[in-house]
CSV table of C-alpha atoms and ligand atoms in Angstrom, one decimal:
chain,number,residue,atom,x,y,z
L,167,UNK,CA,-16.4,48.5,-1.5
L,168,UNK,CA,-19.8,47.1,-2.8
L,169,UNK,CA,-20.4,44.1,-4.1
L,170,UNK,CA,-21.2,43.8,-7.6
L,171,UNK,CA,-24.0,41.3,-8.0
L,172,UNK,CA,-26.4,40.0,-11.3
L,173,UNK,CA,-29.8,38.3,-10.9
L,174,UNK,CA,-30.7,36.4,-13.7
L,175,UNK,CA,-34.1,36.5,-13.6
L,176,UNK,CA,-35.1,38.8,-10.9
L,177,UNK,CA,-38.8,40.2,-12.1
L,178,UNK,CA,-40.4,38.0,-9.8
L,179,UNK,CA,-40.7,35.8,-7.0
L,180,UNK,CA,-37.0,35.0,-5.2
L,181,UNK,CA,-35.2,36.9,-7.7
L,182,UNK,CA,-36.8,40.2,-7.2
L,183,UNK,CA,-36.7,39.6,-3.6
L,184,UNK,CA,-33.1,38.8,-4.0
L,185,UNK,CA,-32.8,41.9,-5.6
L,186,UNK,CA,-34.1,44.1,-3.2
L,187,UNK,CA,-32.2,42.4,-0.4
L,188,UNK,CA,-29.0,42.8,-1.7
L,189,UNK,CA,-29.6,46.8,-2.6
L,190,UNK,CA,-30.8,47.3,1.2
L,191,UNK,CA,-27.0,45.8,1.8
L,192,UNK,CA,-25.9,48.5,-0.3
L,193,UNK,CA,-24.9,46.0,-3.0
L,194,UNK,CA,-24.8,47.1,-7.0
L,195,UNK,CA,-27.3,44.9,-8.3
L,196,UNK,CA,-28.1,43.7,-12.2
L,197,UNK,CA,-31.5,42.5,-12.8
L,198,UNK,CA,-32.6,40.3,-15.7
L,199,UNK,CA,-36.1,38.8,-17.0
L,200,UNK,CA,-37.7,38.7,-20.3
L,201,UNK,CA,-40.8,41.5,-18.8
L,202,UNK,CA,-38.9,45.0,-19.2
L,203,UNK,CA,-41.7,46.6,-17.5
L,204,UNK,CA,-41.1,44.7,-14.0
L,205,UNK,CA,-37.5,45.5,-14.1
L,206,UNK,CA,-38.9,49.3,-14.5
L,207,UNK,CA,-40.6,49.0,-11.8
L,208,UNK,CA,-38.1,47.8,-9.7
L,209,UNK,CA,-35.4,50.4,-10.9
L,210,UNK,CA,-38.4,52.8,-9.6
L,211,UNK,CA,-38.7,51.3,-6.2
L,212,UNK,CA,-34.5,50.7,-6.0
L,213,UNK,CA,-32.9,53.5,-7.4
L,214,UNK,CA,-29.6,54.2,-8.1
L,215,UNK,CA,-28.0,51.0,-6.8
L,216,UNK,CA,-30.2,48.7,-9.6
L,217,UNK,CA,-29.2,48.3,-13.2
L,218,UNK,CA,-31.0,46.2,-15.4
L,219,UNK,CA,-31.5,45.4,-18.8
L,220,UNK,CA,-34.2,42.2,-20.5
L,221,UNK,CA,-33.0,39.4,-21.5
L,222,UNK,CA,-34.2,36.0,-22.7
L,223,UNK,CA,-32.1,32.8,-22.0
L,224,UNK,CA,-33.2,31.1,-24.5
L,225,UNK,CA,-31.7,33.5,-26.7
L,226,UNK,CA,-27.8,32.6,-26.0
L,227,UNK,CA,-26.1,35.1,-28.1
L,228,UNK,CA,-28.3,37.9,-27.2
L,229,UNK,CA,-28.5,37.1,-23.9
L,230,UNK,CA,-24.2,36.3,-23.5
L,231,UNK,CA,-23.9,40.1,-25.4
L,232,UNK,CA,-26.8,41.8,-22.7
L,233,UNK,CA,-24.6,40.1,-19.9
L,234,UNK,CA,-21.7,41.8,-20.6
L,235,UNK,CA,-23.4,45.1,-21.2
L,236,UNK,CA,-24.4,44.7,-17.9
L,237,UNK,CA,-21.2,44.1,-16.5
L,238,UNK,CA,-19.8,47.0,-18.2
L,239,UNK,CA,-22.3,49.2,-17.3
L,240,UNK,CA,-22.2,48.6,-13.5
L,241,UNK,CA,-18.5,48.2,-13.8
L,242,UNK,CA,-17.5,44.7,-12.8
L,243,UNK,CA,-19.6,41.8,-11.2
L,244,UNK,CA,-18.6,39.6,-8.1
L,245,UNK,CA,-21.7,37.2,-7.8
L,246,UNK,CA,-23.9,35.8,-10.2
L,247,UNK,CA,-27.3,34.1,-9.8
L,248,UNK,CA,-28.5,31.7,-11.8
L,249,UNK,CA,-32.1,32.2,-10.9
L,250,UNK,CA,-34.5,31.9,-14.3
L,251,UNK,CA,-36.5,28.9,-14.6
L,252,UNK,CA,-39.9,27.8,-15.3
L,253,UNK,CA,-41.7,24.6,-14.3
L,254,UNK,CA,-44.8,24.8,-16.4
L,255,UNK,CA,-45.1,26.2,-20.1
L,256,UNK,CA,-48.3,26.6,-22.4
L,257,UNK,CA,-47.6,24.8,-25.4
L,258,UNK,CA,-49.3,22.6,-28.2
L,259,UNK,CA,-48.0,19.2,-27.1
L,260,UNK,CA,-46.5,17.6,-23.6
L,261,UNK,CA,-43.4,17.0,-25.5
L,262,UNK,CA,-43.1,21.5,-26.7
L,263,UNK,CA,-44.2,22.1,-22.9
L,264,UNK,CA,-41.0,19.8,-21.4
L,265,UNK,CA,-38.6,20.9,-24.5
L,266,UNK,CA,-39.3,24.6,-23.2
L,267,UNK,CA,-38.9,24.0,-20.0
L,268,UNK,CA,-34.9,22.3,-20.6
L,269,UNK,CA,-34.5,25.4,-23.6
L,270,UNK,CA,-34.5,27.9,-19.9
L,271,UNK,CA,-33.8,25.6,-16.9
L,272,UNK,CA,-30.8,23.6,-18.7
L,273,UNK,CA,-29.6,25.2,-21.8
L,274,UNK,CA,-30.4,28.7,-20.7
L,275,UNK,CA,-28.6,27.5,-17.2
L,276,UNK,CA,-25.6,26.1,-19.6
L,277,UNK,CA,-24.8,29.0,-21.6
L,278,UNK,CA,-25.0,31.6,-18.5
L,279,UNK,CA,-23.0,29.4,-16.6
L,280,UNK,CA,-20.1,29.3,-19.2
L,281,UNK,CA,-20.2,32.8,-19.3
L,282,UNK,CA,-19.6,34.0,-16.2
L,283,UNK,CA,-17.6,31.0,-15.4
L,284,UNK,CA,-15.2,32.6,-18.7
L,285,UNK,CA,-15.2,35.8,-16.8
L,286,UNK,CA,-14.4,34.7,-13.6
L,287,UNK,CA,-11.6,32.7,-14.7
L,288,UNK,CA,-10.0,36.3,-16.4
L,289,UNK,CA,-11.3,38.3,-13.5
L,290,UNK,CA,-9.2,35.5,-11.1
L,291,UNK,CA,-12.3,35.7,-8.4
L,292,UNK,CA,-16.3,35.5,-8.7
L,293,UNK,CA,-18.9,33.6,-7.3
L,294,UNK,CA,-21.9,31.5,-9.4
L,295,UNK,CA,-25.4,30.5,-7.0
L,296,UNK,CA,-27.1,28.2,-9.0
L,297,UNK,CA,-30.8,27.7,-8.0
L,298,UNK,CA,-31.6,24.5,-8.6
L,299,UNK,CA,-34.3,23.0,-6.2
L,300,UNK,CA,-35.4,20.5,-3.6
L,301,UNK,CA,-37.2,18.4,-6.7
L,302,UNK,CA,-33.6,17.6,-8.1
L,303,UNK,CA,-33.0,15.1,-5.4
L,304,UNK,CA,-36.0,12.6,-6.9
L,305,UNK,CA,-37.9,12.5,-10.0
L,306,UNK,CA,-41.4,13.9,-9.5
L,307,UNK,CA,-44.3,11.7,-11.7
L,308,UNK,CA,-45.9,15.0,-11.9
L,309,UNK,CA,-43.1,17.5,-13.3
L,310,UNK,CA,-40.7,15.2,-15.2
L,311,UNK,CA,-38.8,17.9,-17.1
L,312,UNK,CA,-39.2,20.2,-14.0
L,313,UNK,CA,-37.1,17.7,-11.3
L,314,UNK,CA,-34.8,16.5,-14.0
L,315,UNK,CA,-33.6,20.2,-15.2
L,316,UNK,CA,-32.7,20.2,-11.6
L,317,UNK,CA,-30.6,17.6,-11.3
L,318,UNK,CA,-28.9,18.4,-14.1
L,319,UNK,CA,-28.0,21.8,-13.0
L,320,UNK,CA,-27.0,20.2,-9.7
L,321,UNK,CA,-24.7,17.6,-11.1
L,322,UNK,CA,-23.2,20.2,-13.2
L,323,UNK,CA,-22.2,22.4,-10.7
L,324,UNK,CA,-20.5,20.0,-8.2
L,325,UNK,CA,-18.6,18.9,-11.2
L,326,UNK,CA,-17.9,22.5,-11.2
L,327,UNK,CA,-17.1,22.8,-8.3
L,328,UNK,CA,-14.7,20.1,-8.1
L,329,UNK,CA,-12.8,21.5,-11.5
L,330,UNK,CA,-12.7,24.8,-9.7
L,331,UNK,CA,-11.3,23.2,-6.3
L,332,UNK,CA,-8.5,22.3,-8.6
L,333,UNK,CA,-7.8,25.8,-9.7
L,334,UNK,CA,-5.8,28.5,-8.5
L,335,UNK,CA,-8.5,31.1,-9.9
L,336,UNK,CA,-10.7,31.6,-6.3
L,337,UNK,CA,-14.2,30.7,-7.9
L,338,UNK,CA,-17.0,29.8,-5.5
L,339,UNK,CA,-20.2,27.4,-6.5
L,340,UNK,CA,-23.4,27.6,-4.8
L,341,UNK,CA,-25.8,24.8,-5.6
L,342,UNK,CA,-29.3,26.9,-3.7
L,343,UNK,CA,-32.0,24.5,-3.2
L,344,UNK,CA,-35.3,25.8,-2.4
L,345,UNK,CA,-38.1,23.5,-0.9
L,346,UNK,CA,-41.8,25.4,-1.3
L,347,UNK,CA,-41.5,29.4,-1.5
L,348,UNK,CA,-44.0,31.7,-2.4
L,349,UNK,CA,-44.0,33.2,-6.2
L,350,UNK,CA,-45.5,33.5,-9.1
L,351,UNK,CA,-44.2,29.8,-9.7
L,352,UNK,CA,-46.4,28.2,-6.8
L,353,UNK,CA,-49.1,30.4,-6.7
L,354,UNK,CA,-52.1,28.5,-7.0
L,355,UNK,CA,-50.8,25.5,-6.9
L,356,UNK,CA,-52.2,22.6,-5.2
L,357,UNK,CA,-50.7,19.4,-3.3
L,358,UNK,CA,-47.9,21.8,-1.4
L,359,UNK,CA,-46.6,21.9,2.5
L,360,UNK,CA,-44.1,24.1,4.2
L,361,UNK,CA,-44.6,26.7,1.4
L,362,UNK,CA,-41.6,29.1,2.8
L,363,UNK,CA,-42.2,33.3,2.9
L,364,UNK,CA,-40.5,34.7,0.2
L,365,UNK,CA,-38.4,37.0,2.5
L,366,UNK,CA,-37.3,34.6,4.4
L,367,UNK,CA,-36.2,32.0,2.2
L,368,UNK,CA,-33.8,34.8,0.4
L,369,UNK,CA,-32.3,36.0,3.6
L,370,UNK,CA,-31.2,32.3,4.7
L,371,UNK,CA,-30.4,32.2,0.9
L,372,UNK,CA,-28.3,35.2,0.8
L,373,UNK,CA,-26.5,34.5,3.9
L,374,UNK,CA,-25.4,31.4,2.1
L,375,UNK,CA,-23.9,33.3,-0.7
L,376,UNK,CA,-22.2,35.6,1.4
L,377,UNK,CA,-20.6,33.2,3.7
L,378,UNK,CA,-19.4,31.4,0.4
L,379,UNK,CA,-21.4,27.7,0.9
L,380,UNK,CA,-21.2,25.2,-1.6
L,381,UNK,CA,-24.8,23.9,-0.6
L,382,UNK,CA,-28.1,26.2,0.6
L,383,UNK,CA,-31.7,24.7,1.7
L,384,UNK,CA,-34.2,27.5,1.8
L,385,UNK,CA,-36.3,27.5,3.9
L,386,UNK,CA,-34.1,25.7,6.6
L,387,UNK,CA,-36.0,22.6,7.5
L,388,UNK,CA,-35.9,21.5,3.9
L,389,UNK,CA,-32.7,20.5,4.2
L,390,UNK,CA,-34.7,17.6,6.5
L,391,UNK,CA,-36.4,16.6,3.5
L,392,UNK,CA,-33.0,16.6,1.6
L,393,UNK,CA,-31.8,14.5,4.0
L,394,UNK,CA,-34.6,12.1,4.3
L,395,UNK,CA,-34.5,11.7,0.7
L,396,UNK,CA,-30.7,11.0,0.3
L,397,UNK,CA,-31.4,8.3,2.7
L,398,UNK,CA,-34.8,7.0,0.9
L,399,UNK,CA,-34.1,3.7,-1.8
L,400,UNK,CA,-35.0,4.0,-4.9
L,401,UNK,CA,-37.6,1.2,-4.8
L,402,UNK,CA,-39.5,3.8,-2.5
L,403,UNK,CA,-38.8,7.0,-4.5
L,404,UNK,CA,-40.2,4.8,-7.5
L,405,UNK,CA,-43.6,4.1,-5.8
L,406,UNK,CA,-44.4,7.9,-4.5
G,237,NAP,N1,-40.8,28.9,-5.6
G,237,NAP,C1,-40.5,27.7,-5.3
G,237,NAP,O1,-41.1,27.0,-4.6
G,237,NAP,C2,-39.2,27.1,-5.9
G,237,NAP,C3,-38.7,25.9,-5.4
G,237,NAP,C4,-37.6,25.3,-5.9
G,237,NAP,C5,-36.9,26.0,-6.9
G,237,NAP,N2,-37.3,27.2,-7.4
G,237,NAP,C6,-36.5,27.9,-8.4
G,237,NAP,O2,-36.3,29.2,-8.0
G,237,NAP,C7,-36.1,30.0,-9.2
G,237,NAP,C8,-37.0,31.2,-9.1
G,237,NAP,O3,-38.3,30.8,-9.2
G,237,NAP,P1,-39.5,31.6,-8.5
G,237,NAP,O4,-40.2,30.6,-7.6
G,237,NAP,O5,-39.1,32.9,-7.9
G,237,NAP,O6,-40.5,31.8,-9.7
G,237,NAP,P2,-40.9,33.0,-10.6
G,237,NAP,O7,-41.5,34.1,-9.7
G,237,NAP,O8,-41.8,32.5,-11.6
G,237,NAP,O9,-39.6,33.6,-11.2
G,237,NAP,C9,-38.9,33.1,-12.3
G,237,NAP,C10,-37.9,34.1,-12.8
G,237,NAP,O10,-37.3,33.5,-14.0
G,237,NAP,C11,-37.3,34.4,-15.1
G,237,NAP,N3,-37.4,33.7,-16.4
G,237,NAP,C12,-38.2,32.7,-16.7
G,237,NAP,N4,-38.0,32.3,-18.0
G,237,NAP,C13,-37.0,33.1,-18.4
G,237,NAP,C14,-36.3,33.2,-19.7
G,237,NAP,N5,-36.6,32.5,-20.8
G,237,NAP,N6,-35.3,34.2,-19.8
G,237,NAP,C15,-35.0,34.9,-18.7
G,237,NAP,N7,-35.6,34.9,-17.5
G,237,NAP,C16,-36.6,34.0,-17.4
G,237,NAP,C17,-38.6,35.1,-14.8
G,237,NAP,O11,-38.6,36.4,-15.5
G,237,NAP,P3,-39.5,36.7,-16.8
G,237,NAP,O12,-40.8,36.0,-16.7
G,237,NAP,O13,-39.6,38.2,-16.7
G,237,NAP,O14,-38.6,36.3,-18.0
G,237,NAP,C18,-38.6,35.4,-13.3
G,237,NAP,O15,-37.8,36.5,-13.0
G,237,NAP,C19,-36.5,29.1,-10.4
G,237,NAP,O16,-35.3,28.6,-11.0
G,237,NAP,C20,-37.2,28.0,-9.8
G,237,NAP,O17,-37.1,26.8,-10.5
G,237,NAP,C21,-38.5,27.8,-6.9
């Protein structure tokens, strides 16, 4: 039978790309982003197999109640990904910019996670994928709220994870973490290397999810930099 899947934040970028993957594998896909109109466009260009409906994570109860409507609409769910986030924000003041930026990437994260980690537990199976990021291995002197949100979403997962090792419900974690891709996120931006194609990235992504890992580097060789970075003292990370 298919797979039952739900993108939180698929209007762009890996999401969308996540999206479209998974209906060319036949799976029954949910797509959510605040921008109704790109999720219109992709139930255009997908068809029958893509559901959909907006959402805004920052708006927990709205967003818990469009979840479920989702679910109920496409008759179950199997996976979810965790995929909204935002590393830059137009706001008045440094401090509104990084505030927004935790409102999504941690307490939007928090509240979505809880969720489905509720329905899971009832459903006695299910599957969360977490994309967190390369910058959650180091703080970054140029995205502060950005690298911290990640490591936050990180550590809470493998805490997760180990609660869930301990559980006789078969729940699966996936902690994804992309290096460079190409999105909406890095477009234009300067100061980046080994900026991964979009495609790619989400096939070596969704080949994690679907052989259950607990850990995914996309593109591959970031999981070098991981690496290199695990092994890196802090009296180094603190001078980059
Ligand atoms: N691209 C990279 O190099 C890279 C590297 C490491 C990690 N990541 C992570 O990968 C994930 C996807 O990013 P991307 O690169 O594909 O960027 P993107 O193209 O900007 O996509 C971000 C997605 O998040 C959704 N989103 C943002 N704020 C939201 C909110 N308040 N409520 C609901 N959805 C929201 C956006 O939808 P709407 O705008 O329609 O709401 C969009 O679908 C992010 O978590 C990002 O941190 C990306």
């Amino acid at each position: 039978m298919s797979k039952k899947i739900i993108i939180i934040g698929a209007t762009s970028g890996i999401g969308e790309e996540l999206a479209r993957q998974c209906v060319n594998k036949e799976y029954h896909v949910g797509g959510t982003g605040r921008r109704l109109e790109k999720l219109e466009q992709l139930k255009k260009e997908l068809g029958n197999y893509f559901y959909y409906t907006a959402m805004d994570v920052t708006d927990h109860a709205k967003a818990k109640a469009q979840l479920h409507n989702l679910i109920d609409e496409m008759g179950g769910m199997d996976i979810i990904v965790l995929n909204a986030g935002i590393s830059n924000y137009p706001a008045s003041s440094i401090t509104a910019m990084e505030q927004k930026i935790i409102d999504v990437n941690v307490s939007g994260f928090v509240q979505m996670f809880g969720e489905a980690f509720q329905y899971f537990r009832k459903q006695g199976y299910g599957q969360i994928v977490g994309v967190s990021s390369i910058a959650s291995l180091f703080g970054s002197s140029r995205a502060a709220p950005y690298s911290s949100s990640k490591a936050f979403i990180s550590t809470y997962m493998q805490a997760y994870r180990q609660r869930t090792n301990n559980m006789k419900e078969d729940i699966t974690v996936t902690d994804v973490k992309p290096g460079f891709v190409k999105s909406e996120m890095t477009e234009g931006k300067k100061g980046m290397f080994w900026v991964g194609e979009t495609d790619k990235a989400v096939k070596q992504m969704l080949k994690d999810i679907e052989n259950k890992k607990s850990y995914s580097y996309v593109t591959r060789r970031w999981r070098f930099v991981a690496w290199l970075l695990k092994l890196t003292p802090n009296w180094v990370l603190d001078r980059l």
